[in-house]
mmCIF file of N, CA and C in Angstrom:
data_model
loop_
_atom_site.group_PDB
_atom_site.id
_atom_site.type_symbol
_atom_site.label_atom_id
_atom_site.label_comp_id
_atom_site.label_asym_id
_atom_site.label_seq_id
_atom_site.Cartn_x
_atom_site.Cartn_y
_atom_site.Cartn_z
ATOM 1 N N MET K 1 -11.697 -57.747 29.526
ATOM 2 C CA MET K 1 -10.525 -57.463 30.342
ATOM 3 C C MET K 1 -11.102 -57.381 31.987
ATOM 4 N N LEU K 2 -10.359 -58.140 32.417
ATOM 5 C CA LEU K 2 -10.803 -58.078 34.218
ATOM 6 C C LEU K 2 -10.139 -56.532 34.596
ATOM 7 N N THR K 3 -11.093 -56.135 35.601
ATOM 8 C CA THR K 3 -10.669 -54.640 36.236
ATOM 9 C C THR K 3 -11.237 -54.654 37.595
ATOM 10 N N PRO K 4 -10.079 -54.114 38.773
ATOM 11 C CA PRO K 4 -10.508 -54.471 39.732
ATOM 12 C C PRO K 4 -11.075 -53.364 40.570
ATOM 13 N N TYR K 5 -12.174 -53.547 41.255
ATOM 14 C CA TYR K 5 -13.118 -52.508 41.908
ATOM 15 C C TYR K 5 -13.125 -52.909 43.271
ATOM 16 N N PHE K 6 -13.059 -51.456 43.730
ATOM 17 C CA PHE K 6 -13.019 -51.727 45.396
ATOM 18 C C PHE K 6 -14.117 -50.436 45.822
ATOM 19 N N GLY K 7 -15.497 -50.622 45.273
ATOM 20 C CA GLY K 7 -16.303 -49.509 45.571
ATOM 21 C C GLY K 7 -17.346 -49.929 46.348
ATOM 22 N N PRO K 8 -18.387 -48.866 46.531
ATOM 23 C CA PRO K 8 -19.349 -49.148 48.139
ATOM 24 C C PRO K 8 -20.552 -50.162 47.454
ATOM 25 N N ASP K 9 -20.307 -50.984 46.115
ATOM 26 C CA ASP K 9 -21.525 -51.979 45.844
ATOM 27 C C ASP K 9 -20.986 -53.015 46.729
ATOM 28 N N GLN K 10 -19.432 -53.302 47.017
ATOM 29 C CA GLN K 10 -18.971 -54.405 47.871
ATOM 30 C C GLN K 10 -19.781 -54.791 49.275
ATOM 31 N N ALA K 11 -19.636 -56.091 49.559
ATOM 32 C CA ALA K 11 -19.923 -56.283 50.735
ATOM 33 C C ALA K 11 -18.720 -56.120 51.807
ATOM 34 N N ASP K 12 -17.736 -56.193 51.232
ATOM 35 C CA ASP K 12 -16.486 -55.848 51.903
ATOM 36 C C ASP K 12 -15.318 -55.126 50.957
ATOM 37 N N PRO K 13 -15.497 -53.764 50.829
ATOM 38 C CA PRO K 13 -14.726 -53.360 50.055
ATOM 39 C C PRO K 13 -13.277 -53.033 50.011
ATOM 40 N N GLU K 14 -12.869 -53.512 51.262
ATOM 41 C CA GLU K 14 -11.570 -53.719 51.276
ATOM 42 C C GLU K 14 -10.848 -54.961 50.299
ATOM 43 N N ALA K 15 -11.566 -55.906 50.323
ATOM 44 C CA ALA K 15 -11.203 -57.213 49.872
ATOM 45 C C ALA K 15 -11.300 -56.752 48.083
ATOM 46 N N GLY K 16 -12.419 -56.292 47.721
ATOM 47 C CA GLY K 16 -12.662 -55.918 46.041
ATOM 48 C C GLY K 16 -13.047 -57.017 45.525
ATOM 49 N N GLU K 17 -13.232 -56.984 44.048
ATOM 50 C CA GLU K 17 -13.470 -58.039 43.053
ATOM 51 C C GLU K 17 -13.026 -57.598 41.952
ATOM 52 N N LEU K 18 -12.835 -58.588 40.990
ATOM 53 C CA LEU K 18 -12.745 -58.353 39.391
ATOM 54 C C LEU K 18 -13.764 -58.537 38.620
ATOM 55 N N ARG K 19 -13.921 -57.453 38.163
ATOM 56 C CA ARG K 19 -15.243 -57.385 37.286
ATOM 57 C C ARG K 19 -14.735 -57.308 35.792
ATOM 58 N N GLU K 20 -15.523 -58.237 34.716
ATOM 59 C CA GLU K 20 -15.137 -58.101 33.551
ATOM 60 C C GLU K 20 -15.789 -56.940 32.802
ATOM 61 N N SER K 21 -14.885 -56.187 31.969
ATOM 62 C CA SER K 21 -15.268 -54.856 31.351
ATOM 63 C C SER K 21 -15.654 -55.277 29.857
ATOM 64 N N GLN K 22 -16.651 -54.211 29.448
ATOM 65 C CA GLN K 22 -16.872 -54.470 28.201
ATOM 66 C C GLN K 22 -15.665 -54.171 26.885
ATOM 67 N N VAL K 23 -16.006 -54.626 26.023
ATOM 68 C CA VAL K 23 -14.804 -54.338 25.046
ATOM 69 C C VAL K 23 -15.213 -53.097 24.320
ATOM 70 N N PHE K 24 -14.065 -52.194 24.090
ATOM 71 C CA PHE K 24 -13.939 -51.135 23.400
ATOM 72 C C PHE K 24 -12.887 -50.842 22.101
ATOM 73 N N PHE K 25 -13.537 -50.077 21.196
ATOM 74 C CA PHE K 25 -12.610 -49.964 19.974
ATOM 75 C C PHE K 25 -12.757 -48.488 19.773
ATOM 76 N N ASP K 26 -11.323 -47.614 20.143
ATOM 77 C CA ASP K 26 -11.308 -46.268 20.299
ATOM 78 C C ASP K 26 -10.393 -45.692 18.549
ATOM 79 N N LEU K 27 -11.322 -44.806 17.995
ATOM 80 C CA LEU K 27 -10.739 -44.693 16.636
ATOM 81 C C LEU K 27 -10.968 -43.296 16.395
ATOM 82 N N GLY K 28 -9.659 -42.674 15.896
ATOM 83 C CA GLY K 28 -9.588 -41.398 15.804
ATOM 84 C C GLY K 28 -9.336 -41.078 14.006
ATOM 85 N N VAL K 29 -9.341 -39.551 13.553
ATOM 86 C CA VAL K 29 -9.038 -39.285 12.397
ATOM 87 C C VAL K 29 -8.871 -37.837 12.378
ATOM 88 N N LYS K 30 -8.030 -37.614 11.615
ATOM 89 C CA LYS K 30 -7.081 -36.329 11.520
ATOM 90 C C LYS K 30 -6.966 -35.722 9.797
ATOM 91 N N PHE K 31 -7.429 -35.036 9.336
ATOM 92 C CA PHE K 31 -7.154 -34.414 8.219
ATOM 93 C C PHE K 31 -6.151 -33.063 8.140
ATOM 94 N N ARG K 32 -5.574 -32.741 7.265
ATOM 95 C CA ARG K 32 -4.842 -31.537 7.344
ATOM 96 C C ARG K 32 -4.217 -31.289 6.200
ATOM 97 N N TYR K 33 -4.178 -29.780 5.908
ATOM 98 C CA TYR K 33 -3.872 -29.209 4.586
ATOM 99 C C TYR K 33 -3.035 -28.250 4.648
ATOM 100 N N ASN K 34 -1.973 -28.152 3.942
ATOM 101 C CA ASN K 34 -0.991 -26.931 4.339
ATOM 102 C C ASN K 34 -0.828 -25.986 2.972
ATOM 103 N N ILE K 35 -0.922 -24.898 3.639
ATOM 104 C CA ILE K 35 -0.941 -23.492 2.548
ATOM 105 C C ILE K 35 0.625 -22.955 2.491
ATOM 106 N N MET K 36 1.125 -22.674 1.598
ATOM 107 C CA MET K 36 2.459 -21.649 1.598
ATOM 108 C C MET K 36 2.017 -20.601 1.342
ATOM 109 N N ILE K 37 2.640 -19.305 2.461
ATOM 110 C CA ILE K 37 2.293 -18.048 2.271
ATOM 111 C C ILE K 37 3.906 -17.562 2.419
ATOM 112 N N ASN K 38 4.336 -17.119 1.700
ATOM 113 C CA ASN K 38 5.657 -15.953 1.485
ATOM 114 C C ASN K 38 6.881 -16.800 2.409
ATOM 115 N N GLY K 39 6.931 -18.326 2.416
ATOM 116 C CA GLY K 39 7.926 -18.880 2.730
ATOM 117 C C GLY K 39 7.369 -19.464 4.030
ATOM 118 N N THR K 40 6.204 -19.209 4.612
ATOM 119 C CA THR K 40 5.813 -19.911 5.947
ATOM 120 C C THR K 40 4.493 -20.658 5.740
ATOM 121 N N THR K 41 4.300 -21.685 6.488
ATOM 122 C CA THR K 41 3.152 -22.687 6.251
ATOM 123 C C THR K 41 2.234 -22.427 6.910
ATOM 124 N N LEU K 42 0.760 -22.394 6.558
ATOM 125 C CA LEU K 42 -0.272 -22.111 7.428
ATOM 126 C C LEU K 42 -1.065 -23.455 7.148
ATOM 127 N N GLN K 43 -1.097 -24.056 8.460
ATOM 128 C CA GLN K 43 -1.680 -25.533 8.209
ATOM 129 C C GLN K 43 -3.113 -25.518 8.894
ATOM 130 N N LEU K 44 -4.198 -25.979 7.905
ATOM 131 C CA LEU K 44 -5.539 -26.344 8.308
ATOM 132 C C LEU K 44 -5.897 -27.776 8.549
ATOM 133 N N PHE K 45 -6.223 -27.865 9.720
ATOM 134 C CA PHE K 45 -6.513 -29.270 10.014
ATOM 135 C C PHE K 45 -7.877 -29.548 10.558
ATOM 136 N N THR K 46 -8.766 -30.508 10.805
ATOM 137 C CA THR K 46 -9.937 -30.907 11.448
ATOM 138 C C THR K 46 -9.630 -32.677 11.796
ATOM 139 N N GLY K 47 -10.629 -32.840 12.714
ATOM 140 C CA GLY K 47 -10.392 -34.437 12.882
ATOM 141 C C GLY K 47 -11.607 -34.557 14.095
ATOM 142 N N MET K 48 -11.778 -36.133 14.248
ATOM 143 C CA MET K 48 -12.624 -36.552 15.132
ATOM 144 C C MET K 48 -12.062 -37.547 16.046
ATOM 145 N N LYS K 49 -12.080 -37.677 17.629
ATOM 146 C CA LYS K 49 -11.592 -38.666 18.041
ATOM 147 C C LYS K 49 -12.738 -39.513 18.828
ATOM 148 N N ASN K 50 -12.821 -40.612 18.979
ATOM 149 C CA ASN K 50 -13.759 -41.634 19.443
ATOM 150 C C ASN K 50 -14.768 -41.478 18.378
ATOM 151 N N ILE K 51 -14.344 -41.741 17.440
ATOM 152 C CA ILE K 51 -15.760 -42.053 16.503
ATOM 153 C C ILE K 51 -16.872 -42.724 16.606
ATOM 154 N N PHE K 52 -16.613 -43.831 17.312
ATOM 155 C CA PHE K 52 -17.723 -44.687 17.712
ATOM 156 C C PHE K 52 -18.523 -44.389 19.020
ATOM 157 N N ASN K 53 -17.975 -43.476 19.679
ATOM 158 C CA ASN K 53 -18.280 -42.875 20.890
ATOM 159 C C ASN K 53 -18.417 -43.879 21.762
ATOM 160 N N SER K 54 -17.462 -44.876 22.081
ATOM 161 C CA SER K 54 -17.609 -45.785 23.048
ATOM 162 C C SER K 54 -16.810 -45.103 24.265
ATOM 163 N N TYR K 55 -17.846 -45.828 25.431
ATOM 164 C CA TYR K 55 -17.325 -45.257 26.963
ATOM 165 C C TYR K 55 -18.009 -45.748 27.926
ATOM 166 N N GLN K 56 -17.386 -45.760 29.000
ATOM 167 C CA GLN K 56 -17.638 -46.557 30.248
ATOM 168 C C GLN K 56 -18.964 -46.053 30.928
ATOM 169 N N ASP K 57 -19.943 -46.900 30.930
ATOM 170 C CA ASP K 57 -21.189 -46.472 31.617
ATOM 171 C C ASP K 57 -21.290 -46.963 32.996
ATOM 172 N N ASP K 58 -20.532 -47.098 33.667
ATOM 173 C CA ASP K 58 -20.926 -47.860 35.043
ATOM 174 C C ASP K 58 -19.942 -47.025 36.032
ATOM 175 N N PHE K 59 -19.730 -45.775 35.930
ATOM 176 C CA PHE K 59 -18.959 -44.985 36.782
ATOM 177 C C PHE K 59 -19.571 -45.038 38.091
ATOM 178 N N ASP K 60 -18.873 -45.123 39.065
ATOM 179 C CA ASP K 60 -19.221 -45.025 40.636
ATOM 180 C C ASP K 60 -19.459 -43.225 40.779
ATOM 181 N N SER K 61 -20.505 -42.834 41.876
ATOM 182 C CA SER K 61 -20.657 -41.341 42.294
ATOM 183 C C SER K 61 -20.725 -41.690 43.525
ATOM 184 N N GLY K 62 -20.358 -40.038 44.089
ATOM 185 C CA GLY K 62 -20.473 -39.918 45.737
ATOM 186 C C GLY K 62 -19.221 -40.446 46.408
ATOM 187 N N ILE K 63 -19.119 -39.963 47.684
ATOM 188 C CA ILE K 63 -17.890 -39.529 48.420
ATOM 189 C C ILE K 63 -17.026 -41.195 48.654
ATOM 190 N N ASN K 64 -18.081 -42.309 48.683
ATOM 191 C CA ASN K 64 -17.345 -43.566 48.729
ATOM 192 C C ASN K 64 -17.379 -44.236 47.540
ATOM 193 N N ARG K 65 -17.160 -43.656 46.408
ATOM 194 C CA ARG K 65 -16.732 -44.002 44.927
ATOM 195 C C ARG K 65 -15.408 -44.548 44.865
ATOM 196 N N ASP K 66 -15.074 -45.454 43.916
ATOM 197 C CA ASP K 66 -14.056 -46.036 43.682
ATOM 198 C C ASP K 66 -13.120 -45.007 42.477
ATOM 199 N N PRO K 67 -12.277 -44.187 42.745
ATOM 200 C CA PRO K 67 -11.642 -43.541 41.827
ATOM 201 C C PRO K 67 -10.563 -44.312 40.834
ATOM 202 N N GLY K 68 -10.472 -45.521 41.366
ATOM 203 C CA GLY K 68 -9.372 -46.089 40.482
ATOM 204 C C GLY K 68 -10.252 -46.797 39.357
ATOM 205 N N TYR K 69 -11.446 -46.791 39.550
ATOM 206 C CA TYR K 69 -12.381 -47.770 38.510
ATOM 207 C C TYR K 69 -12.707 -47.082 37.410
ATOM 208 N N VAL K 70 -11.754 -47.041 36.428
ATOM 209 C CA VAL K 70 -11.807 -46.228 35.202
ATOM 210 C C VAL K 70 -11.041 -47.170 34.343
ATOM 211 N N TYR K 71 -11.827 -47.792 33.005
ATOM 212 C CA TYR K 71 -11.220 -48.864 32.189
ATOM 213 C C TYR K 71 -11.549 -48.113 30.825
ATOM 214 N N GLY K 72 -12.387 -47.235 30.487
ATOM 215 C CA GLY K 72 -12.631 -47.123 29.103
ATOM 216 C C GLY K 72 -12.265 -45.763 28.747
ATOM 217 N N PRO K 73 -12.493 -45.207 27.269
ATOM 218 C CA PRO K 73 -11.828 -44.248 26.639
ATOM 219 C C PRO K 73 -12.366 -42.906 27.846
ATOM 220 N N LEU K 74 -11.817 -41.847 27.846
ATOM 221 C CA LEU K 74 -12.091 -40.861 28.674
ATOM 222 C C LEU K 74 -12.847 -39.566 28.116
ATOM 223 N N GLN K 75 -12.859 -39.622 26.947
ATOM 224 C CA GLN K 75 -13.654 -38.604 25.966
ATOM 225 C C GLN K 75 -14.667 -39.082 25.532
ATOM 226 N N PRO K 76 -15.827 -38.366 25.238
ATOM 227 C CA PRO K 76 -16.662 -38.643 24.238
ATOM 228 C C PRO K 76 -16.157 -38.440 22.813
ATOM 229 N N ARG K 77 -17.133 -38.756 21.980
ATOM 230 C CA ARG K 77 -16.913 -38.331 20.487
ATOM 231 C C ARG K 77 -16.798 -36.884 20.519
ATOM 232 N N THR K 78 -15.603 -36.587 19.940
ATOM 233 C CA THR K 78 -15.142 -34.960 20.042
ATOM 234 C C THR K 78 -14.502 -34.760 18.417
ATOM 235 N N ILE K 79 -15.123 -33.509 17.969
ATOM 236 C CA ILE K 79 -15.057 -33.163 16.646
ATOM 237 C C ILE K 79 -13.858 -31.929 17.140
ATOM 238 N N TYR K 80 -12.868 -31.666 16.389
ATOM 239 C CA TYR K 80 -12.285 -30.390 16.475
ATOM 240 C C TYR K 80 -11.378 -30.130 15.117
ATOM 241 N N PHE K 81 -11.098 -28.676 15.031
ATOM 242 C CA PHE K 81 -10.716 -28.206 13.864
ATOM 243 C C PHE K 81 -9.874 -26.973 14.469
ATOM 244 N N GLY K 82 -8.773 -26.600 13.655
ATOM 245 C CA GLY K 82 -7.854 -25.472 14.096
ATOM 246 C C GLY K 82 -6.870 -25.077 12.823
ATOM 247 N N LEU K 83 -5.933 -24.123 13.204
ATOM 248 C CA LEU K 83 -4.863 -23.920 12.449
ATOM 249 C C LEU K 83 -3.455 -23.529 12.938
ATOM 250 N N LYS K 84 -2.443 -23.874 12.430
ATOM 251 C CA LYS K 84 -1.172 -23.937 12.915
ATOM 252 C C LYS K 84 -0.616 -22.942 11.714
ATOM 253 N N PHE K 85 0.235 -22.088 12.722
ATOM 254 C CA PHE K 85 1.091 -20.880 11.439
ATOM 255 C C PHE K 85 2.559 -20.812 11.962
ATOM 256 N N GLY K 86 3.456 -21.130 11.045
ATOM 257 C CA GLY K 86 4.701 -21.058 11.272
ATOM 258 C C GLY K 86 5.728 -21.930 10.486
ATOM 259 N N ASN K 87 6.834 -22.130 10.655
ATOM 260 C CA ASN K 87 7.914 -22.698 9.698
ATOM 261 C C ASN K 87 8.153 -24.315 10.259
ATOM 262 N N ASN K 88 8.280 -25.172 9.401
ATOM 263 C CA ASN K 88 8.630 -26.595 9.869
ATOM 264 C C ASN K 88 7.366 -26.828 10.042
ATOM 265 N N ILE K 89 6.303 -26.714 9.712
ATOM 266 C CA ILE K 89 4.684 -27.616 10.341
ATOM 267 C C ILE K 89 4.925 -29.225 9.775
ATOM 268 N N PHE K 90 4.893 -29.989 10.230
ATOM 269 C CA PHE K 90 4.694 -31.467 9.652
ATOM 270 C C PHE K 90 3.382 -31.901 10.263
#
């Protein structure tokens, strides 16, 4: 994918350039289990986001960075779990 770049690495940052970005595959999974307690549902869940830990590795830094130069997944591999309690939980 071509992404526009207007950062400090440019000879003329106003003109910018198109850079070829790497390919990403972002995959997540979630498992849940519902338990009925006196007509109320308790849902236990766990999951993982960005299983392959794909991320953009060429971020700019500093005061003159290009804040719009973001093209990859925003979060690293994330494991989560929790519970929901209530009626009509799907």
